[in-house]
Short mmCIF file of C-alpha atoms in Angstrom, two decimals:
data_model
loop_
_atom_site.label_atom_id
_atom_site.label_comp_id
_atom_site.label_asym_id
_atom_site.label_seq_id
_atom_site.Cartn_x
_atom_site.Cartn_y
_atom_site.Cartn_z
CA MET A 1 -26.51 0.59 22.72
CA HIS A 2 -27.37 2.49 19.94
CA ASP A 3 -30.51 1.93 17.71
CA SER A 4 -31.07 0.94 13.76
CA THR A 5 -32.44 4.22 12.85
CA THR A 6 -29.21 6.18 14.26
CA LEU A 7 -26.96 4.10 12.75
CA LEU A 8 -28.51 4.25 9.20
CA VAL A 9 -28.63 7.94 9.74
CA GLU A 10 -24.79 8.05 10.70
CA VAL A 11 -23.39 5.14 8.19
CA GLY A 12 -25.62 7.31 5.14
CA ALA A 13 -24.42 10.41 5.98
CA LEU A 14 -20.86 9.26 6.27
CA LEU A 15 -20.79 7.35 3.28
CA LEU A 16 -22.62 10.31 1.47
CA LEU A 17 -19.76 12.64 2.68
CA LEU A 18 -17.05 10.19 1.59
CA GLY A 19 -18.86 10.31 -1.92
CA VAL A 20 -18.67 13.76 -2.38
CA LEU A 21 -14.35 14.22 -0.64
CA GLY A 22 -13.73 11.19 -3.40
CA ARG A 23 -14.94 12.80 -6.11
CA LEU A 24 -13.37 16.67 -5.02
CA SER A 25 -10.19 14.66 -4.53
CA ARG A 26 -10.10 13.53 -8.35
CA ARG A 27 -11.39 16.61 -9.77
CA VAL A 28 -7.94 18.15 -8.17
CA GLY A 29 -5.77 15.07 -9.28
CA LEU A 30 -5.35 13.68 -5.75
CA SER A 31 -5.84 10.14 -4.25
CA PRO A 32 -9.04 10.50 -2.00
CA ILE A 33 -7.16 8.00 1.11
CA PRO A 34 -5.97 11.53 2.51
CA LEU A 35 -9.72 13.05 2.74
CA TYR A 36 -10.99 9.98 3.83
CA LEU A 37 -8.38 10.04 6.94
CA LEU A 38 -9.77 13.29 7.46
CA ALA A 39 -13.18 12.62 7.54
CA GLY A 40 -12.82 9.68 10.14
CA LEU A 41 -10.28 12.10 12.66
CA ALA A 42 -13.54 14.47 12.00
CA PHE A 43 -16.07 12.06 13.23
CA GLY A 44 -14.35 10.27 15.48
CA HIS A 45 -12.56 10.24 19.34
CA GLY A 46 -11.89 13.56 19.51
CA GLY A 47 -13.09 15.09 16.42
CA LEU A 48 -15.35 17.89 15.71
CA LEU A 49 -18.60 15.56 15.76
CA PRO A 50 -17.90 11.98 17.44
CA LEU A 51 -20.38 9.19 15.73
CA ALA A 52 -20.46 6.35 18.35
CA ALA A 53 -23.36 4.46 16.71
CA SER A 54 -21.60 3.40 13.45
CA GLU A 55 -18.28 2.71 15.06
CA GLU A 56 -18.91 -1.40 14.97
CA PHE A 57 -19.95 -1.02 11.63
CA PHE A 58 -17.19 0.96 10.29
CA ALA A 59 -14.93 -1.81 12.21
CA VAL A 60 -16.09 -4.72 10.71
CA GLY A 61 -16.39 -2.83 6.84
CA ALA A 62 -12.85 -2.12 7.65
CA GLU A 63 -11.56 -5.69 8.38
CA ILE A 64 -13.57 -6.14 4.89
CA GLY A 65 -12.22 -3.47 3.58
CA VAL A 66 -8.42 -5.04 4.01
CA ILE A 67 -9.46 -8.52 2.61
CA LEU A 68 -11.05 -7.12 -0.44
CA LEU A 69 -7.49 -4.93 -0.78
CA LEU A 70 -5.42 -8.14 -0.94
CA VAL A 71 -7.82 -10.38 -2.90
CA MET A 72 -7.82 -7.96 -5.66
CA LEU A 73 -3.64 -7.68 -5.20
CA GLY A 74 -3.56 -11.41 -5.89
CA LEU A 75 -5.80 -11.74 -8.98
CA GLU A 76 -3.87 -8.85 -10.55
CA TYR A 77 -0.82 -11.52 -10.93
CA SER A 78 -0.84 -15.44 -11.57
CA ALA A 79 1.40 -17.58 -9.75
CA ASN A 80 3.70 -17.71 -12.59
CA GLU A 81 3.91 -14.12 -13.20
CA LEU A 82 4.60 -13.93 -9.41
CA VAL A 83 7.49 -16.49 -9.74
CA GLY A 84 8.86 -14.70 -12.40
CA ASN A 85 8.55 -11.04 -10.85
CA LEU A 86 10.79 -12.63 -7.34
CA ARG A 87 13.27 -14.13 -9.46
CA SER A 88 13.84 -10.72 -11.46
CA ALA A 89 13.32 -8.10 -9.43
CA ALA A 90 15.02 -9.37 -5.93
CA PRO A 91 17.35 -7.27 -5.59
CA ALA A 92 15.67 -4.09 -6.50
CA GLY A 93 13.21 -5.70 -3.53
CA LEU A 94 15.77 -5.83 -1.40
CA ILE A 95 17.33 -2.73 -1.85
CA ASP A 96 13.40 -1.62 -1.28
CA GLY A 97 13.21 -2.98 2.07
CA VAL A 98 16.75 -1.78 3.07
CA PHE A 99 16.67 1.28 2.36
CA ASN A 100 13.11 2.17 3.39
CA ALA A 101 12.68 -0.35 6.66
CA LEU A 102 15.33 0.29 8.83
CA PRO A 103 15.10 4.21 8.40
CA GLY A 104 11.51 3.32 10.07
CA ALA A 105 12.90 1.28 12.66
CA ALA A 106 15.72 3.23 13.80
CA PHE A 107 13.29 6.17 14.00
CA ALA A 108 11.30 4.49 16.31
CA LEU A 109 14.23 3.14 18.39
CA LEU A 110 15.63 6.87 18.45
CA LEU A 111 12.36 7.98 19.65
CA GLY A 112 12.74 5.28 22.92
CA TRP A 113 10.07 3.22 21.42
CA ASP A 114 10.41 -0.26 21.86
CA TRP A 115 11.47 -2.94 19.31
CA VAL A 116 8.29 -4.09 18.82
CA ALA A 117 7.15 -0.59 17.59
CA ALA A 118 10.16 -0.52 15.81
CA LEU A 119 9.18 -3.67 13.49
CA VAL A 120 5.87 -2.01 13.16
CA LEU A 121 7.21 1.18 12.51
CA GLY A 122 9.45 -0.70 9.53
CA GLY A 123 6.61 -2.10 7.89
CA ILE A 124 4.84 1.41 7.73
CA THR A 125 7.48 3.16 6.15
CA TRP A 126 8.90 0.03 4.02
CA VAL A 127 5.39 -0.24 1.75
CA SER A 128 4.08 1.64 -1.24
CA SER A 129 0.73 2.92 -2.22
CA SER A 130 -0.24 0.35 -5.28
CA GLY A 131 -3.33 1.62 -5.49
CA VAL A 132 -2.11 5.62 -5.45
CA ILE A 133 0.82 4.90 -7.77
CA ALA A 134 -1.25 2.89 -10.52
CA LYS A 135 -3.67 6.09 -10.26
CA VAL A 136 -0.89 8.28 -10.86
CA LEU A 137 0.57 6.42 -13.43
CA ALA A 138 -2.36 6.17 -15.54
CA ASP A 139 -2.83 10.05 -14.76
CA LEU A 140 0.17 11.00 -16.14
CA GLY A 141 0.07 8.75 -19.37
CA ARG A 142 2.88 6.68 -18.05
CA LEU A 143 1.24 3.12 -18.15
CA GLY A 144 3.70 2.46 -21.40
CA ASN A 145 6.75 3.69 -20.17
CA ARG A 146 10.15 1.78 -20.00
CA GLU A 147 10.61 2.42 -16.52
CA THR A 148 6.66 1.63 -15.58
CA PRO A 149 7.38 -2.53 -15.32
CA VAL A 150 10.53 -1.32 -12.85
CA ILE A 151 7.79 0.20 -10.61
CA LEU A 152 5.54 -2.31 -10.46
CA SER A 153 8.04 -5.29 -9.87
CA VAL A 154 8.97 -2.98 -6.80
CA LEU A 155 5.47 -3.48 -5.78
CA VAL A 156 5.35 -7.01 -6.26
CA ILE A 157 8.37 -8.06 -4.49
CA GLU A 158 6.39 -5.70 -2.02
CA ASP A 159 3.09 -7.59 -2.17
CA LEU A 160 4.66 -10.55 -1.85
CA ALA A 161 7.01 -9.62 1.60
CA MET A 162 3.80 -8.85 3.28
CA ALA A 163 2.61 -12.22 2.83
CA LEU A 164 5.33 -12.73 5.01
CA TYR A 165 5.48 -9.58 7.58
CA LEU A 166 1.94 -9.59 8.16
CA PRO A 167 1.83 -12.90 10.06
CA LEU A 168 5.06 -12.28 11.98
CA VAL A 169 3.92 -8.99 13.23
CA THR A 170 0.43 -10.54 14.16
CA ALA A 171 2.21 -13.13 16.15
CA VAL A 172 4.85 -10.53 17.70
CA LEU A 173 1.52 -7.90 18.49
CA ALA A 174 -0.04 -10.88 20.28
CA GLY A 175 2.31 -11.64 22.88
CA THR A 176 4.60 -14.52 21.39
CA GLY A 177 7.83 -12.89 20.81
CA LEU A 178 10.25 -13.53 18.37
CA LEU A 179 9.85 -17.37 18.45
CA GLY A 180 6.23 -17.49 18.00
CA GLY A 181 6.69 -15.01 15.60
CA GLY A 182 9.37 -17.14 14.16
CA ILE A 183 6.72 -19.79 13.74
CA ALA A 184 4.36 -17.84 12.66
CA LEU A 185 6.64 -16.23 9.69
CA ALA A 186 7.37 -20.47 8.57
CA VAL A 187 3.82 -21.24 8.97
CA ALA A 188 3.19 -18.14 6.52
CA VAL A 189 6.37 -19.37 4.19
CA GLY A 190 4.88 -22.41 3.77
CA THR A 191 1.88 -22.05 3.44
CA VAL A 192 2.86 -19.24 0.60
CA LEU A 193 4.97 -21.92 -1.13
CA LEU A 194 2.02 -25.02 -1.35
CA VAL A 195 -0.45 -22.33 -2.37
CA LEU A 196 2.31 -21.04 -5.44
CA VAL A 197 2.66 -25.07 -6.40
CA VAL A 198 -1.04 -25.27 -5.98
CA ALA A 199 -1.91 -22.07 -8.37
CA ILE A 200 0.75 -23.31 -11.00
CA ARG A 201 -0.34 -27.21 -11.63
CA TYR A 202 -4.26 -26.91 -10.42
CA GLY A 203 -4.84 -23.35 -10.55
CA HIS A 204 -7.44 -24.06 -13.59
CA LEU A 205 -9.20 -26.57 -11.48
CA ILE A 206 -9.91 -24.16 -9.01
CA SER A 207 -11.20 -21.06 -11.61
CA SER A 208 -13.13 -23.70 -13.41
CA ALA A 209 -15.25 -24.71 -10.29
CA LEU A 210 -16.27 -20.74 -10.70
CA SER A 211 -18.02 -19.73 -13.45
CA ALA A 212 -17.50 -16.50 -15.25
CA LYS A 213 -20.58 -16.56 -17.78
CA ASP A 214 -22.80 -15.73 -14.35
CA PRO A 215 -22.15 -12.61 -12.63
CA GLU A 216 -24.34 -12.82 -9.69
CA ALA A 217 -22.85 -16.30 -8.61
CA LEU A 218 -19.62 -15.73 -9.38
CA LEU A 219 -19.53 -12.49 -7.70
CA LEU A 220 -21.06 -14.49 -4.16
CA GLY A 221 -18.84 -17.23 -4.63
CA VAL A 222 -15.15 -15.71 -5.22
CA LEU A 223 -16.07 -13.08 -2.23
CA GLY A 224 -17.21 -16.11 -0.32
CA LEU A 225 -14.43 -18.46 -1.08
CA THR A 226 -12.25 -15.40 0.29
CA LEU A 227 -13.73 -14.76 3.35
CA LEU A 228 -13.65 -18.31 4.25
CA ILE A 229 -10.37 -18.80 3.29
CA ALA A 230 -9.40 -15.27 5.43
CA GLY A 231 -11.11 -16.04 8.14
CA LEU A 232 -9.91 -19.57 8.68
CA ALA A 233 -5.98 -18.62 8.05
CA ALA A 234 -7.10 -15.71 10.71
CA LYS A 235 -7.71 -18.53 13.29
CA LEU A 236 -4.67 -20.63 12.29
CA GLN A 237 -2.50 -17.13 13.01
CA VAL A 238 -1.37 -16.86 9.31
CA SER A 239 -3.27 -13.53 8.63
CA ALA A 240 -6.55 -12.63 6.87
CA ALA A 241 -4.90 -10.42 4.69
CA VAL A 242 -2.55 -13.48 3.82
CA GLY A 243 -5.17 -15.48 3.35
CA ALA A 244 -7.01 -13.48 0.77
CA PHE A 245 -4.08 -12.60 -0.95
CA LEU A 246 -3.51 -16.43 -1.87
CA VAL A 247 -7.05 -17.24 -3.17
CA GLY A 248 -6.51 -13.98 -5.61
CA ILE A 249 -3.04 -16.03 -6.72
CA ALA A 250 -5.36 -19.30 -7.51
CA LEU A 251 -7.76 -17.74 -9.11
CA SER A 252 -6.88 -17.32 -13.21
CA GLY A 253 -8.17 -16.67 -16.49
CA PRO A 254 -11.38 -15.37 -17.34
CA VAL A 255 -13.09 -15.93 -13.54
CA ALA A 256 -9.69 -13.93 -12.40
CA HIS A 257 -10.92 -11.10 -14.76
CA HIS A 258 -14.45 -11.06 -14.14
CA ALA A 259 -13.98 -10.96 -10.59
CA THR A 260 -11.61 -7.63 -10.45
CA GLU A 261 -14.63 -5.72 -11.98
CA LEU A 262 -17.25 -7.65 -10.17
CA LEU A 263 -15.37 -6.92 -6.87
CA SER A 264 -13.84 -3.12 -7.69
CA PRO A 265 -16.66 -1.51 -6.93
CA LEU A 266 -17.18 -3.73 -3.62
CA ARG A 267 -13.12 -2.65 -2.64
CA ASP A 268 -13.66 0.53 -3.39
CA LEU A 269 -16.25 1.14 -0.95
CA PHE A 270 -15.23 -1.33 1.65
CA ALA A 271 -11.47 0.27 1.51
CA ALA A 272 -12.65 3.61 2.18
CA VAL A 273 -14.79 2.50 5.02
CA PHE A 274 -11.58 1.01 6.35
CA PHE A 275 -9.29 4.62 6.23
CA VAL A 276 -12.35 5.98 8.02
CA PHE A 277 -12.25 3.41 10.75
CA PHE A 278 -8.44 4.12 11.11
CA GLY A 279 -9.45 7.76 11.20
CA LEU A 280 -12.11 6.72 13.97
CA VAL A 281 -9.46 5.64 16.30
CA THR A 282 -7.15 8.05 16.23
CA ASP A 283 -7.59 10.84 18.14
CA PRO A 284 -6.45 14.31 16.45
CA ARG A 285 -5.67 15.68 19.46
CA ASP A 286 -2.34 13.42 19.38
CA ILE A 287 -1.30 14.56 16.05
CA PRO A 288 0.42 17.83 17.00
CA PRO A 289 2.83 16.45 19.01
CA VAL A 290 4.10 13.79 16.37
CA LEU A 291 3.65 16.40 13.27
CA LEU A 292 7.62 17.08 13.10
CA PRO A 293 8.63 13.64 14.09
CA ALA A 294 6.32 12.24 11.27
CA LEU A 295 7.54 15.34 8.43
CA ALA A 296 11.12 14.56 9.32
CA LEU A 297 10.39 10.93 9.29
CA ALA A 298 8.42 11.40 5.68
CA VAL A 299 11.38 13.73 4.74
CA VAL A 300 13.63 10.41 5.23
CA THR A 301 12.24 7.87 3.85
CA MET A 302 10.55 10.01 0.31
CA ALA A 303 14.81 10.10 -0.53
CA THR A 304 15.13 6.49 0.20
CA LYS A 305 12.27 5.62 -1.72
CA THR A 306 12.98 7.83 -4.82
CA LEU A 307 16.96 6.06 -4.64
CA THR A 308 15.52 2.71 -4.28
CA GLY A 309 13.20 3.35 -7.71
CA TYR A 310 16.01 5.16 -9.40
CA LEU A 311 18.59 2.49 -8.51
CA ALA A 312 16.32 0.07 -9.67
CA ALA A 313 15.71 1.03 -12.79
CA ARG A 314 19.28 2.11 -13.67
CA ARG A 315 19.85 -1.93 -12.90
CA VAL A 316 18.01 -2.47 -15.66
CA GLY A 317 19.59 0.16 -18.13
CA ILE A 318 16.32 2.66 -18.06
CA ALA A 319 17.83 6.02 -19.17
CA GLU A 320 17.76 8.93 -16.17
CA PRO A 321 14.91 10.66 -16.76
CA GLY A 322 13.25 7.67 -16.53
CA ARG A 323 15.15 6.68 -13.02
CA TRP A 324 14.04 9.71 -11.93
CA ARG A 325 10.16 9.08 -12.79
CA ALA A 326 10.44 5.58 -11.34
CA GLY A 327 11.79 6.88 -8.21
CA LEU A 328 9.58 9.31 -7.46
CA ALA A 329 6.40 7.60 -8.50
CA LEU A 330 6.93 5.52 -5.44
CA VAL A 331 6.75 7.73 -2.84
CA PRO A 332 3.09 7.87 -1.74
CA ARG A 333 2.79 5.48 1.05
CA GLY A 334 -1.15 4.23 2.02
CA GLU A 335 -2.95 0.72 2.09
CA PHE A 336 -0.74 -1.33 3.48
CA SER A 337 0.65 1.34 6.07
CA ILE A 338 -2.51 1.99 7.70
CA VAL A 339 -2.94 -1.99 7.87
CA ILE A 340 -0.15 -2.60 9.83
CA ALA A 341 -0.84 0.66 12.12
CA GLY A 342 -4.49 -0.99 12.36
CA LEU A 343 -2.94 -4.11 13.67
CA ALA A 344 -0.84 -2.21 16.23
CA VAL A 345 -4.42 -0.25 17.14
CA ALA A 346 -5.96 -3.84 17.66
CA ALA A 347 -3.15 -5.28 19.63
CA GLY A 348 -3.04 -2.36 22.24
CA SER A 349 0.12 -2.99 23.38
CA VAL A 350 2.16 -0.67 21.48
CA GLU A 351 3.77 2.86 21.91
CA PRO A 352 0.07 4.47 21.84
CA ARG A 353 1.60 7.89 19.30
CA LEU A 354 2.36 4.76 17.04
CA ALA A 355 -1.36 5.54 15.22
CA ALA A 356 -0.97 9.32 14.75
CA LEU A 357 2.51 9.45 13.57
CA ALA A 358 1.31 6.57 11.14
CA ALA A 359 -1.83 8.49 10.10
CA THR A 360 0.29 11.93 9.75
CA TYR A 361 3.07 10.38 8.27
CA VAL A 362 0.62 8.91 5.56
CA LEU A 363 -1.35 12.16 5.18
CA ILE A 364 2.26 13.55 4.20
CA THR A 365 3.01 11.07 1.65
CA VAL A 366 0.00 10.52 0.32
CA VAL A 367 -0.68 14.30 -0.78
CA THR A 368 3.21 15.35 -1.72
CA GLY A 369 3.66 11.54 -3.41
CA PRO A 370 1.53 12.70 -6.60
CA ILE A 371 3.14 16.12 -7.10
CA LEU A 372 6.46 14.82 -6.66
CA ALA A 373 5.95 12.50 -9.41
CA ARG A 374 5.22 15.15 -11.65
CA LEU A 375 8.40 16.72 -11.27
CA PRO A 376 10.20 15.27 -14.26
CA ASP A 377 7.96 16.42 -16.74
CA PHE A 378 8.75 20.64 -15.35
CA PRO A 379 10.68 22.38 -17.73
CA TRP A 380 13.05 23.51 -15.36
CA PHE A 381 13.53 19.86 -14.09
CA LYS A 382 14.41 18.59 -17.79
CA ARG A 383 16.81 21.79 -18.35
CA TRP A 384 18.52 20.28 -14.93
CA LEU A 385 18.90 17.03 -16.22
CA ARG A 386 20.59 18.14 -19.30
CA ASN A 387 22.67 20.35 -17.41
CA ARG A 388 23.78 17.31 -14.96
CA ALA A 389 24.41 15.13 -18.27
CA ALA A 390 26.64 17.75 -19.98
CA ALA A 391 28.93 17.81 -16.99
CA GLN A 392 28.95 14.14 -16.67
CA ARG A 393 29.87 13.94 -20.76
CA PRO A 394 33.80 13.58 -20.90
CA ALA A 395 35.29 16.52 -22.34
CA PRO A 396 36.91 16.19 -26.01
CA VAL A 397 40.31 14.96 -26.50
CA PRO A 398 42.08 17.56 -28.60
CA ILE A 399 43.28 16.52 -31.68
CA HIS A 400 46.88 18.01 -32.66
CA ASP A 401 48.61 17.54 -35.93
#
């Protein structure tokens, strides 16, 4: 048992360090996620200076961080927008799942892991990082580009897929097997559909119950409602993250807008805590043995994710430079990959090397992703595209007198 003074010192020092790392990462134009993970590795089990007193605090904070990440994702979209995106981007979402989940699952089986580990690793390699990608698009001034809606539609489909995948993997990790996972998936599908119907028809009533004019009351109300629904969802084996996502979808109008502004600082705080906690529970001594497999997996799935974006952009008539921008922008993995790996670590029944592999994999993709996204802006890349287009252009037909 640790005294409260030690707890305050450890938490305060670590949060201060995270602030410094966050500022440093933005100065060099990278996501802070890899630095947060490295901080957790440095001060966790097997690290340079293990912090024992604050681990329980960070465990609770990490769970809140996941919930806030999901409710903020839900607040970004109305129920009607989600339904529209689901219809228009379903083919791209199907390609995304096949191209990026299957390599992860196959890789786990090649390593000799069981089918549960394959299910988990498939999810880890499937989902791109919405937070990292949004920042990269803003930094590169591409928010108004023609390919950006394609990128966002793929991310929305992934968000919806996670609302179904997380309950399935949670049930399987709990030891209920495929039957229990199928039941959990059916419950999740029914819940998502029910919430979408309620949000479309009665969302304005839910939002009117929360006043956008009183910031304090709105913050407490939305945060309290989110934690309550997330907790009830977890009790029903649906997944706390999915419950939070559905709360965000149900809110709309000025309430959703103001709630996004109020919750953003809390999300940033607890999301940082979440990434640190994952590093804390990952022993850095486990990373060297999985470094080469993680690098190989990253190379394969960065290529498949690039192909996903390229094909999705081509499908809607985007020119070749835009196709490459869409594909390369989707490379980074982050929030959901760590969430899925965290579920596996908490269950304790999956291959022990999975956590180290996931942490290393996310570090590789989240560092190289923003760098790769800049490739289409380099002069040599533009020359290569022009030469490629010229080579594919049909030769002129000679005209004879």
